[in-house]
């Protein structure tokens, strides 16, 4: 029985002796002799994390904290590396990482970290990993931040985050969204712009005197926060006069940081996976993939071949849910003022943009044909779309002429003035083109919900957007038709309202119906943040 019990320990020892060089000096991983480690532990004034934080005054303190042990609730790094493998790499790389998960568990903390870095980063471009760190990681990490840990860190005057994860994974999360002054993580070796999957061992440690000043470092204003004895061996914690200590059990009881307490709102994020890929979630993901490819065909064929009146119950049977809400009948005065020939014109539906499927779901909700107006959609998506799609040129006069032509021919049109999709409960700035081309507008408030895959992306292959949307187990759409609004051509002398005022009014009505927040951000802002380009599809 003892031989079986010691087997994982022996394997970990053999792997460590091969890959990790032996050291006697204090290093970042905490490989120190037991006597030296005891001297380090005895040096600090160690205190309970939450009790002392409530009692002490932290507004004039500088804090050095371990990100994984003083800020995040989860004690496992595997889900974050799985995100890197799936989003920056590919599903095959993620499957290899999942297969190595038992070895990662028995190899120990340091050796397991080295294995995950090698599998996830080997051969990847530095530039693509940097974009992934800005677009994908902040959402996953923010969902794991504990309120209690964040409140302690946020009370301090200066904040320095130290992470065991590679710096490219945590820097944007800490500095851009939590407003941490300095973020430090592990560096990965690279060759001509490509990572080779090995961590830098001998990293230069920046002296705190150069950052905080000698007076503050020498005083008792520098405190630390971590959760394990290994973290105490980090050279920076040697400058701390007091240490706040957390435990795994304590962090599991923390409350998740609510969205309204984010120092900076998370409006844009990218990636295909909806949930954090824990080991159980990852197993479910790869078990679902083969069946989901068959389901894509089963869901797409009825939309292309069958009349749309019988498509809706078939899609509901296949797991795709649609909820339709229409305004209560009233006595509108607008139809009286319309001329007889105006009534035969098509209707312009103004929608917010969640995925590329708004025209299809609007067609199913109305049970009549709707032509979708889009900007820069790829030819593959146009070919797969069950509804007719017209591509606009982003030139105002040409686009206005196209829209008026289709409306005069009696076609019903749908347009998304945001110009790009937004996953979070925010609305981007509405382009005012729609306000000038139609006498009457119908605002449509649309919301979507996914369980496994997002049906849109900024930096990935956009032609796969409808495929991932159809691969999701239970995608749902809510379509809410709002009261008709008069466009500028139907207003006498425009009633003192400009096209921008009318666009903002429609934006506010849709936001109120959905409980979303209006912003002044545009498509260019989104793609600059997530992909580093202007979002033009070539």
Coordinates of C-alpha atoms in Angstrom, one line a residue:
X1 CA 0.0 0.0 0.0
X2 CA 2.9 2.4 0.8
X3 CA 4.4 1.8 -2.6
X4 CA 1.2 2.9 -4.4
X5 CA 0.9 5.9 -2.1
X6 CA 4.4 7.1 -2.8
X7 CA 4.2 6.5 -6.6
X8 CA 3.0 10.0 -7.5
X9 CA 5.6 11.6 -5.2
X10 CA 8.4 9.5 -6.9
X11 CA 7.2 10.5 -10.4
X12 CA 7.2 14.2 -9.4
X13 CA 10.7 13.9 -8.0
X14 CA 12.0 12.2 -11.1
X15 CA 10.5 14.9 -13.4
X16 CA 11.7 17.7 -11.2
X17 CA 15.2 16.4 -11.1
X18 CA 15.3 16.2 -14.9
X19 CA 13.8 19.6 -15.8
X20 CA 14.3 21.8 -12.8
X21 CA 17.9 22.6 -11.9
X22 CA 18.9 22.2 -8.3
X23 CA 19.4 25.4 -6.3
X24 CA 20.3 26.4 -2.9
X25 CA 19.6 30.1 -3.3
X26 CA 16.3 31.9 -2.8
X27 CA 14.5 31.9 -6.1
X28 CA 11.1 32.7 -7.5
X29 CA 9.7 29.2 -7.3
X30 CA 10.4 28.9 -3.6
X31 CA 13.1 26.1 -3.9
X32 CA 14.9 27.0 -0.7
X33 CA 16.3 24.9 2.1
X34 CA 14.0 24.1 5.0
X35 CA 16.1 26.1 7.5
X36 CA 16.2 29.2 5.2
X37 CA 12.4 28.9 4.6
X38 CA 11.8 28.8 8.3
X39 CA 13.9 32.0 8.8
X40 CA 11.8 33.7 6.0
X41 CA 8.6 32.7 7.7
X42 CA 9.7 33.9 11.1
X43 CA 10.7 37.3 9.7
X44 CA 7.1 38.4 8.8
X45 CA 4.3 39.6 11.0
X46 CA 1.6 37.3 9.6
X47 CA -2.0 38.1 10.1
X48 CA -5.4 36.9 9.0
X49 CA -6.4 38.5 5.7
X50 CA -9.8 39.9 6.3
X51 CA -9.7 40.6 10.1
X52 CA -6.6 42.7 10.0
X53 CA -7.7 44.5 6.7
X54 CA -10.8 45.7 8.5
X55 CA -8.9 46.9 11.5
X56 CA -5.9 48.5 9.8
X57 CA -5.8 51.7 7.9
X58 CA -4.7 50.8 4.3
X59 CA -5.3 54.1 2.5
X60 CA -1.6 55.1 2.9
X61 CA -0.1 51.7 2.3
X62 CA 1.5 50.1 -0.7
X63 CA 0.5 46.4 -1.2
X64 CA 2.4 43.6 -3.0
X65 CA 0.0 40.8 -3.5
X66 CA 0.0 37.4 -5.2
X67 CA -2.8 37.5 -7.8
X68 CA -3.8 33.8 -7.6
X69 CA -3.8 33.7 -3.7
X70 CA -5.0 37.2 -2.7
X71 CA -7.4 38.2 -5.5
X72 CA -8.9 35.1 -7.3
X73 CA -11.3 32.6 -5.7
X74 CA -10.1 29.6 -7.6
X75 CA -6.9 27.9 -6.7
X76 CA -6.4 26.1 -10.1
X77 CA -4.6 27.6 -13.0
X78 CA -5.7 24.9 -15.5
X79 CA -8.8 26.7 -16.8
X80 CA -6.8 29.8 -17.8
X81 CA -4.2 27.8 -19.7
X82 CA -7.0 25.8 -21.4
X83 CA -8.4 29.2 -22.6
X84 CA -4.9 29.9 -24.1
X85 CA -4.7 26.5 -25.7
X86 CA -8.2 26.8 -27.3
X87 CA -8.4 30.5 -28.2
X88 CA -4.8 31.3 -29.1
X89 CA -4.1 27.8 -30.3
X90 CA -6.7 25.3 -31.6
X91 CA -9.0 22.6 -30.3
X92 CA -6.3 19.9 -30.9
X93 CA -3.8 21.8 -28.6
X94 CA -6.6 22.1 -26.0
X95 CA -7.3 18.3 -26.2
X96 CA -3.6 17.5 -25.6
X97 CA -3.6 19.7 -22.6
X98 CA -6.7 18.0 -21.2
X99 CA -5.1 14.6 -21.8
X100 CA -2.1 15.7 -19.8
X101 CA -4.2 16.9 -16.9
X102 CA -3.6 13.9 -14.6
X103 CA 0.2 14.3 -15.2
X104 CA -0.1 18.0 -14.3
X105 CA -1.8 17.2 -11.1
X106 CA 0.8 14.6 -9.8
X107 CA 3.8 16.6 -11.1
X108 CA 3.5 19.3 -8.5
X109 CA 2.8 23.0 -8.7
X110 CA 6.1 24.2 -10.4
X111 CA 6.4 21.2 -12.7
X112 CA 2.7 21.3 -13.6
X113 CA 3.1 25.0 -14.5
X114 CA 6.0 24.3 -16.8
X115 CA 4.0 21.5 -18.6
X116 CA 1.1 23.8 -19.2
X117 CA 3.3 26.6 -20.5
X118 CA 5.0 24.3 -22.9
X119 CA 1.8 22.8 -24.3
X120 CA -0.1 26.1 -24.5
X121 CA 2.6 28.5 -25.8
X122 CA 5.0 26.4 -27.9
X123 CA 5.0 27.7 -31.5
X124 CA 2.5 30.6 -30.9
X125 CA 3.2 34.1 -32.1
X126 CA 3.9 36.7 -29.4
X127 CA 1.5 39.1 -31.1
X128 CA -1.4 36.7 -31.2
X129 CA -0.9 35.8 -27.5
X130 CA -0.7 39.5 -26.6
X131 CA -4.1 40.1 -28.3
X132 CA -5.5 37.0 -26.6
X133 CA -4.3 38.5 -23.2
X134 CA -6.2 41.7 -24.0
X135 CA -9.4 40.3 -25.5
X136 CA -10.0 36.9 -23.9
X137 CA -8.3 36.6 -20.5
X138 CA -9.9 39.7 -18.7
X139 CA -13.4 38.3 -18.9
X140 CA -12.4 34.9 -17.4
X141 CA -10.3 36.4 -14.7
X142 CA -12.8 39.1 -13.7
X143 CA -15.4 36.4 -13.2
X144 CA -13.1 34.8 -10.6
X145 CA -12.3 37.9 -8.6
X146 CA -13.5 37.8 -5.0
X147 CA -15.1 40.8 -3.5
X148 CA -13.2 40.4 -0.2
X149 CA -9.8 40.2 -1.8
X150 CA -10.5 43.1 -4.2
X151 CA -11.7 45.3 -1.4
X152 CA -8.4 44.8 0.6
X153 CA -6.3 45.5 -2.5
X154 CA -8.4 48.4 -3.7
X155 CA -8.1 50.2 -0.3
X156 CA -4.3 50.6 -0.7
X157 CA -2.6 53.6 -2.2
X158 CA -0.2 51.7 -4.4
X159 CA -0.9 48.3 -5.8
X160 CA 1.6 45.8 -7.2
X161 CA 0.4 42.4 -8.5
X162 CA 2.8 39.4 -8.8
X163 CA 1.5 36.3 -10.6
X164 CA 2.8 32.8 -11.2
X165 CA 1.2 32.8 -14.6
X166 CA 2.9 34.3 -17.6
X167 CA 2.8 38.1 -17.8
X168 CA 1.0 38.1 -21.1
X169 CA -2.0 36.3 -19.5
X170 CA -2.6 38.8 -16.6
X171 CA -1.1 42.2 -17.5
X172 CA -4.1 43.6 -19.3
X173 CA -6.5 42.2 -16.7
X174 CA -4.7 43.8 -13.8
X175 CA -3.7 47.2 -15.3
X176 CA -6.6 47.9 -17.7
X177 CA -9.6 46.6 -15.7
X178 CA -8.6 46.6 -12.0
X179 CA -6.3 49.7 -12.3
X180 CA -3.3 47.9 -10.6
X181 CA -0.3 50.2 -10.8
X182 CA 2.2 47.5 -11.7
X183 CA 1.8 43.9 -12.9
X184 CA 4.5 41.3 -12.9
X185 CA 4.3 37.7 -14.1
X186 CA 6.5 35.0 -15.6
X187 CA 8.3 35.7 -18.9
X188 CA 8.4 33.1 -21.7
X189 CA 11.4 32.6 -23.9
X190 CA 10.9 33.4 -27.6
X191 CA 12.7 33.0 -30.9
X192 CA 12.1 35.5 -33.7
X193 CA 8.6 36.4 -32.4
X194 CA 7.5 32.9 -31.6
X195 CA 7.3 31.4 -28.1
X196 CA 9.3 28.2 -27.5
X197 CA 7.3 27.2 -24.4
X198 CA 10.0 27.6 -21.7
X199 CA 9.9 30.0 -18.8
X200 CA 12.7 32.4 -18.1
X201 CA 14.5 31.2 -15.0
X202 CA 16.9 34.0 -14.1
X203 CA 14.6 37.0 -14.3
X204 CA 15.8 40.5 -13.2
X205 CA 13.9 41.7 -10.1
X206 CA 13.1 45.4 -10.2
X207 CA 14.0 47.0 -7.0
X208 CA 11.1 48.5 -5.1
X209 CA 13.2 51.6 -4.2
X210 CA 13.0 52.6 -7.8
X211 CA 9.2 52.3 -7.9
X212 CA 8.0 53.4 -4.5
X213 CA 11.0 55.4 -3.2
X214 CA 13.5 54.5 -0.5
X215 CA 11.5 56.3 2.3
X216 CA 8.3 54.3 1.7
X217 CA 10.2 51.0 1.4
X218 CA 12.2 51.6 4.6
X219 CA 9.0 52.6 6.5
X220 CA 6.2 50.3 7.5
X221 CA 4.0 51.3 4.6
X222 CA 4.7 48.3 2.5
X223 CA 2.5 45.3 3.2
X224 CA 2.0 42.0 1.4
X225 CA -0.8 39.5 0.7
X226 CA -0.5 35.9 -0.3
X227 CA -1.8 32.4 0.6
X228 CA 1.0 29.9 0.5
X229 CA 4.5 29.5 2.1
X230 CA 6.0 29.2 -1.4
X231 CA 4.9 32.8 -2.2
X232 CA 6.7 34.2 0.8
X233 CA 10.0 33.3 -0.9
X234 CA 9.5 35.8 -3.7
X235 CA 12.2 38.4 -3.3
X236 CA 9.7 41.3 -3.3
X237 CA 7.9 40.1 -0.2
X238 CA 11.2 40.6 1.7
X239 CA 10.4 44.3 1.8
X240 CA 7.0 43.8 3.4
X241 CA 6.7 44.6 7.1
X242 CA 3.4 42.8 7.5
X243 CA 1.8 39.9 5.6
X244 CA -1.8 39.1 5.1
X245 CA -2.4 35.4 4.7
X246 CA -5.3 33.7 2.9
X247 CA -6.3 30.1 2.7
X248 CA -7.9 28.0 0.0
X249 CA -11.0 27.4 2.1
X250 CA -11.4 31.1 2.9
X251 CA -11.2 32.1 -0.8
X252 CA -13.8 29.5 -1.8
X253 CA -16.3 31.3 0.5
X254 CA -15.6 34.7 -1.1
X255 CA -18.4 36.4 -3.1
X256 CA -17.8 37.1 -6.8
X257 CA -17.1 40.7 -7.7
X258 CA -20.3 42.2 -9.2
X259 CA -20.1 44.0 -12.5
X260 CA -21.0 47.4 -11.1
X261 CA -17.9 47.3 -8.8
X262 CA -15.5 46.9 -11.7
X263 CA -13.1 49.9 -11.7
X264 CA -13.5 49.8 -15.5
X265 CA -16.5 48.4 -17.3
X266 CA -15.9 45.3 -19.4
X267 CA -17.7 46.2 -22.6
X268 CA -15.7 44.2 -25.2
X269 CA -14.2 40.7 -25.0
X270 CA -13.5 38.0 -27.5
X271 CA -13.1 34.2 -27.7
X272 CA -15.4 31.3 -28.5
X273 CA -16.0 29.7 -25.1
X274 CA -18.8 31.0 -22.9
X275 CA -17.8 29.4 -19.6
X276 CA -14.5 29.0 -17.9
X277 CA -13.1 25.6 -19.1
X278 CA -12.6 23.7 -15.9
X279 CA -11.5 20.1 -16.3
X280 CA -15.1 18.9 -16.1
X281 CA -16.3 21.5 -18.5
X282 CA -13.5 20.7 -20.9
X283 CA -14.4 17.0 -20.9
X284 CA -18.0 17.9 -21.7
X285 CA -16.8 20.3 -24.4
X286 CA -14.9 17.6 -26.3
X287 CA -17.6 15.0 -25.8
X288 CA -20.1 17.5 -27.4
X289 CA -18.0 18.5 -30.4
X290 CA -18.6 15.4 -32.6
X291 CA -22.3 15.5 -32.0
X292 CA -22.5 19.3 -32.5
X293 CA -21.1 19.1 -36.0
X294 CA -23.9 16.7 -37.0
X295 CA -26.4 19.1 -35.2
X296 CA -25.1 22.1 -37.3
X297 CA -26.3 20.3 -40.5
X298 CA -29.7 19.3 -38.9
X299 CA -30.3 22.9 -37.8
X300 CA -29.2 24.5 -41.1
X301 CA -31.0 22.4 -43.6
X302 CA -34.6 23.3 -42.5
X303 CA -33.8 27.0 -42.6
X304 CA -32.6 26.7 -46.2
X305 CA -35.0 24.2 -47.7
X306 CA -38.3 24.5 -45.8
X307 CA -40.9 27.4 -45.5
X308 CA -40.1 29.6 -42.6
X309 CA -43.6 29.1 -41.1
X310 CA -42.8 25.5 -40.1
X311 CA -39.1 26.1 -39.4
X312 CA -39.7 27.6 -35.9
X313 CA -41.1 24.4 -34.2
X314 CA -38.4 22.3 -35.9
X315 CA -35.7 24.5 -34.5
X316 CA -37.3 24.5 -31.1
X317 CA -37.2 20.7 -31.2
X318 CA -33.5 20.9 -32.0
X319 CA -32.8 23.1 -29.0
X320 CA -33.0 26.6 -30.5
X321 CA -35.4 28.8 -28.5
X322 CA -37.1 31.9 -29.8
X323 CA -39.2 34.3 -27.6
X324 CA -41.2 37.0 -29.4
X325 CA -42.8 40.0 -27.7
X326 CA -45.0 42.5 -29.6
X327 CA -46.3 45.9 -28.4
X328 CA -49.9 46.2 -27.2
X329 CA -52.3 47.5 -29.8
X330 CA -53.0 51.2 -29.5
X331 CA -54.6 54.0 -31.5
X332 CA -51.6 55.4 -33.4
X333 CA -52.0 58.7 -35.2
X334 CA -49.2 58.1 -37.6
X335 CA -51.1 56.0 -40.2
X336 CA -53.6 58.8 -40.8
X337 CA -50.8 61.1 -41.9
X338 CA -49.4 58.6 -44.3
X339 CA -50.3 58.9 -48.0
X340 CA -51.9 55.9 -49.6
X341 CA -48.9 55.0 -51.7
X342 CA -46.7 55.2 -48.6
X343 CA -48.4 52.3 -47.0
X344 CA -47.2 50.0 -49.7
X345 CA -43.6 50.7 -48.9
X346 CA -41.5 48.2 -47.0
X347 CA -40.9 48.6 -43.2
X348 CA -37.5 49.3 -41.8
X349 CA -36.7 47.4 -38.6
X350 CA -33.9 48.9 -36.5
X351 CA -32.2 46.3 -34.3
X352 CA -29.4 46.1 -31.9
X353 CA -26.6 43.8 -32.9
X354 CA -25.9 40.6 -30.9
X355 CA -24.9 38.1 -33.6
X356 CA -25.2 37.8 -37.4
X357 CA -28.5 36.0 -37.1
X358 CA -30.8 39.0 -36.4
X359 CA -32.4 39.0 -39.9
X360 CA -33.1 35.2 -39.6
X361 CA -34.7 35.4 -36.2
X362 CA -36.6 38.5 -37.1
X363 CA -37.9 36.7 -40.2
X364 CA -39.0 33.8 -37.9
X365 CA -40.6 36.1 -35.4
X366 CA -42.6 38.1 -38.0
X367 CA -43.3 35.1 -40.2
X368 CA -42.6 37.2 -43.3
X369 CA -39.5 37.9 -45.5
X370 CA -37.0 40.4 -44.2
X371 CA -33.9 41.5 -46.1
X372 CA -30.9 42.0 -43.9
X373 CA -28.6 45.0 -44.4
X374 CA -25.1 44.3 -43.2
X375 CA -21.6 45.8 -43.4
X376 CA -18.7 43.7 -44.7
X377 CA -20.1 40.2 -44.2
X378 CA -18.0 37.5 -45.9
X379 CA -19.3 35.6 -49.0
X380 CA -19.5 32.4 -47.1
X381 CA -21.9 33.8 -44.5
X382 CA -24.0 35.3 -47.3
X383 CA -24.2 31.9 -49.0
X384 CA -25.2 30.1 -45.8
X385 CA -27.7 32.7 -44.7
X386 CA -31.4 31.5 -45.0
X387 CA -32.5 35.1 -45.6
X388 CA -31.5 37.6 -48.3
X389 CA -28.6 39.8 -47.3
X390 CA -27.5 43.1 -48.9
X391 CA -24.0 44.4 -48.2
X392 CA -23.7 48.1 -47.6
X393 CA -20.6 50.1 -48.5
X394 CA -20.3 52.4 -45.5
X395 CA -20.7 55.4 -47.9
X396 CA -23.7 57.3 -46.7
X397 CA -25.2 58.5 -50.1
X398 CA -24.8 55.1 -51.8
X399 CA -26.2 53.2 -48.8
X400 CA -29.2 55.6 -48.5
X401 CA -30.0 55.1 -52.2
X402 CA -29.9 51.3 -51.8
X403 CA -32.2 51.3 -48.7
X404 CA -34.7 53.7 -50.4
X405 CA -34.8 51.5 -53.5
X406 CA -35.6 48.3 -51.5
X407 CA -38.2 50.1 -49.4
X408 CA -39.9 51.6 -52.5
X409 CA -40.1 48.0 -54.0
X410 CA -42.0 46.9 -50.9
X411 CA -39.2 44.9 -49.2
X412 CA -39.0 44.8 -45.4
X413 CA -35.5 45.6 -44.2
X414 CA -33.6 45.1 -41.0
X415 CA -30.6 47.2 -40.1
X416 CA -28.2 47.2 -37.1
X417 CA -27.0 50.8 -36.7
X418 CA -24.2 49.7 -34.3
X419 CA -22.3 48.3 -37.2
X420 CA -20.8 45.4 -35.1
X421 CA -21.9 43.0 -32.4
X422 CA -21.6 43.5 -28.6
X423 CA -21.9 40.6 -26.2
X424 CA -22.3 42.5 -22.9
X425 CA -25.4 44.5 -21.8
X426 CA -24.3 47.7 -23.6
X427 CA -25.4 49.4 -26.8
X428 CA -22.8 51.0 -29.1
X429 CA -23.4 54.4 -30.8
X430 CA -26.1 54.2 -33.5
X431 CA -25.3 55.4 -37.0
X432 CA -28.0 57.9 -38.0
X433 CA -28.4 56.7 -41.6
X434 CA -31.6 54.8 -40.8
X435 CA -33.3 58.0 -39.5
X436 CA -33.1 59.7 -43.0
X437 CA -34.4 57.0 -45.3
X438 CA -37.8 55.9 -44.0
X439 CA -41.0 57.6 -42.9
X440 CA -41.6 55.1 -40.1
X441 CA -39.2 52.9 -38.1
X442 CA -39.8 49.9 -35.9
X443 CA -37.2 49.5 -33.1
X444 CA -36.5 45.9 -32.3
X445 CA -34.9 45.0 -28.9
X446 CA -32.9 41.7 -29.3
X447 CA -31.1 39.7 -26.7
X448 CA -29.3 36.4 -27.1
X449 CA -28.0 33.7 -24.7
X450 CA -25.5 31.0 -25.2
X451 CA -24.4 28.0 -23.1
X452 CA -21.1 26.9 -24.6
X453 CA -20.0 28.8 -27.7
X454 CA -20.3 32.5 -28.7
X455 CA -21.6 33.0 -32.3
X456 CA -19.3 36.0 -33.0
X457 CA -15.7 36.9 -32.9
X458 CA -13.4 39.9 -33.6
X459 CA -10.0 38.4 -34.1
X460 CA -10.9 34.8 -35.2
X461 CA -12.3 33.4 -38.4
X462 CA -15.5 35.3 -39.0
X463 CA -16.8 32.7 -41.5
X464 CA -17.1 30.3 -38.6
X465 CA -19.4 32.5 -36.7
X466 CA -22.7 30.8 -37.9
X467 CA -21.1 27.4 -37.4
X468 CA -20.2 28.1 -33.7
X469 CA -23.7 29.6 -33.2
X470 CA -25.3 26.4 -34.5
X471 CA -22.9 24.2 -32.5
X472 CA -24.2 25.7 -29.2
X473 CA -26.4 23.2 -27.3
X474 CA -29.2 25.6 -26.4
X475 CA -28.9 29.1 -28.0
X476 CA -31.9 31.3 -27.3
X477 CA -33.1 34.6 -28.8
X478 CA -35.5 37.2 -27.5
X479 CA -37.1 39.5 -30.1
X480 CA -39.2 42.4 -28.7
X481 CA -40.9 44.7 -31.2
X482 CA -41.4 48.2 -29.9
X483 CA -43.7 51.0 -30.8
X484 CA -43.3 52.6 -34.3
X485 CA -41.3 55.8 -34.5
X486 CA -41.6 58.5 -37.2
X487 CA -38.5 59.0 -39.3
X488 CA -37.2 62.4 -40.3
X489 CA -39.0 62.4 -43.7
X490 CA -42.4 62.1 -41.9
X491 CA -41.7 65.0 -39.5
X492 CA -42.7 68.5 -40.5
X493 CA -39.6 70.6 -40.5
X494 CA -38.1 67.6 -38.6
X495 CA -39.8 68.9 -35.4
X496 CA -36.5 70.5 -34.4
X497 CA -34.9 67.1 -34.2
X498 CA -31.7 66.2 -36.0
X499 CA -30.8 62.7 -37.4
X500 CA -28.4 62.3 -34.5
X501 CA -31.2 63.1 -31.9
X502 CA -33.5 60.5 -33.5
X503 CA -30.8 57.9 -33.6
X504 CA -30.1 58.5 -29.9
X505 CA -33.8 58.3 -29.1
X506 CA -34.1 54.9 -30.8
X507 CA -30.9 53.7 -29.0
X508 CA -32.4 54.8 -25.6
X509 CA -35.7 53.0 -26.3
X510 CA -34.0 49.7 -27.1
X511 CA -31.7 50.0 -24.1
X512 CA -34.6 50.6 -21.8
X513 CA -36.5 47.6 -23.1
X514 CA -33.5 45.4 -22.6
X515 CA -32.1 46.9 -19.4
X516 CA -28.9 47.8 -21.2
X517 CA -26.6 50.8 -21.0
X518 CA -26.0 53.2 -23.9
X519 CA -22.4 54.1 -24.8
X520 CA -20.8 56.4 -27.4
X521 CA -18.3 53.7 -28.5
X522 CA -18.2 52.6 -32.1
X523 CA -17.1 49.6 -34.2
X524 CA -13.6 51.0 -34.6
X525 CA -13.2 51.2 -30.8
X526 CA -14.2 47.6 -30.5
X527 CA -11.8 46.2 -33.1
X528 CA -9.0 48.4 -32.0
X529 CA -9.3 47.0 -28.5
X530 CA -9.8 43.4 -29.4
X531 CA -8.0 42.8 -32.7
X532 CA -5.8 45.9 -33.3
X533 CA -7.5 46.8 -36.6
X534 CA -10.5 48.8 -37.9
X535 CA -12.8 45.7 -38.4
X536 CA -12.8 45.8 -42.2
X537 CA -13.5 42.5 -43.8
X538 CA -11.5 42.0 -46.9

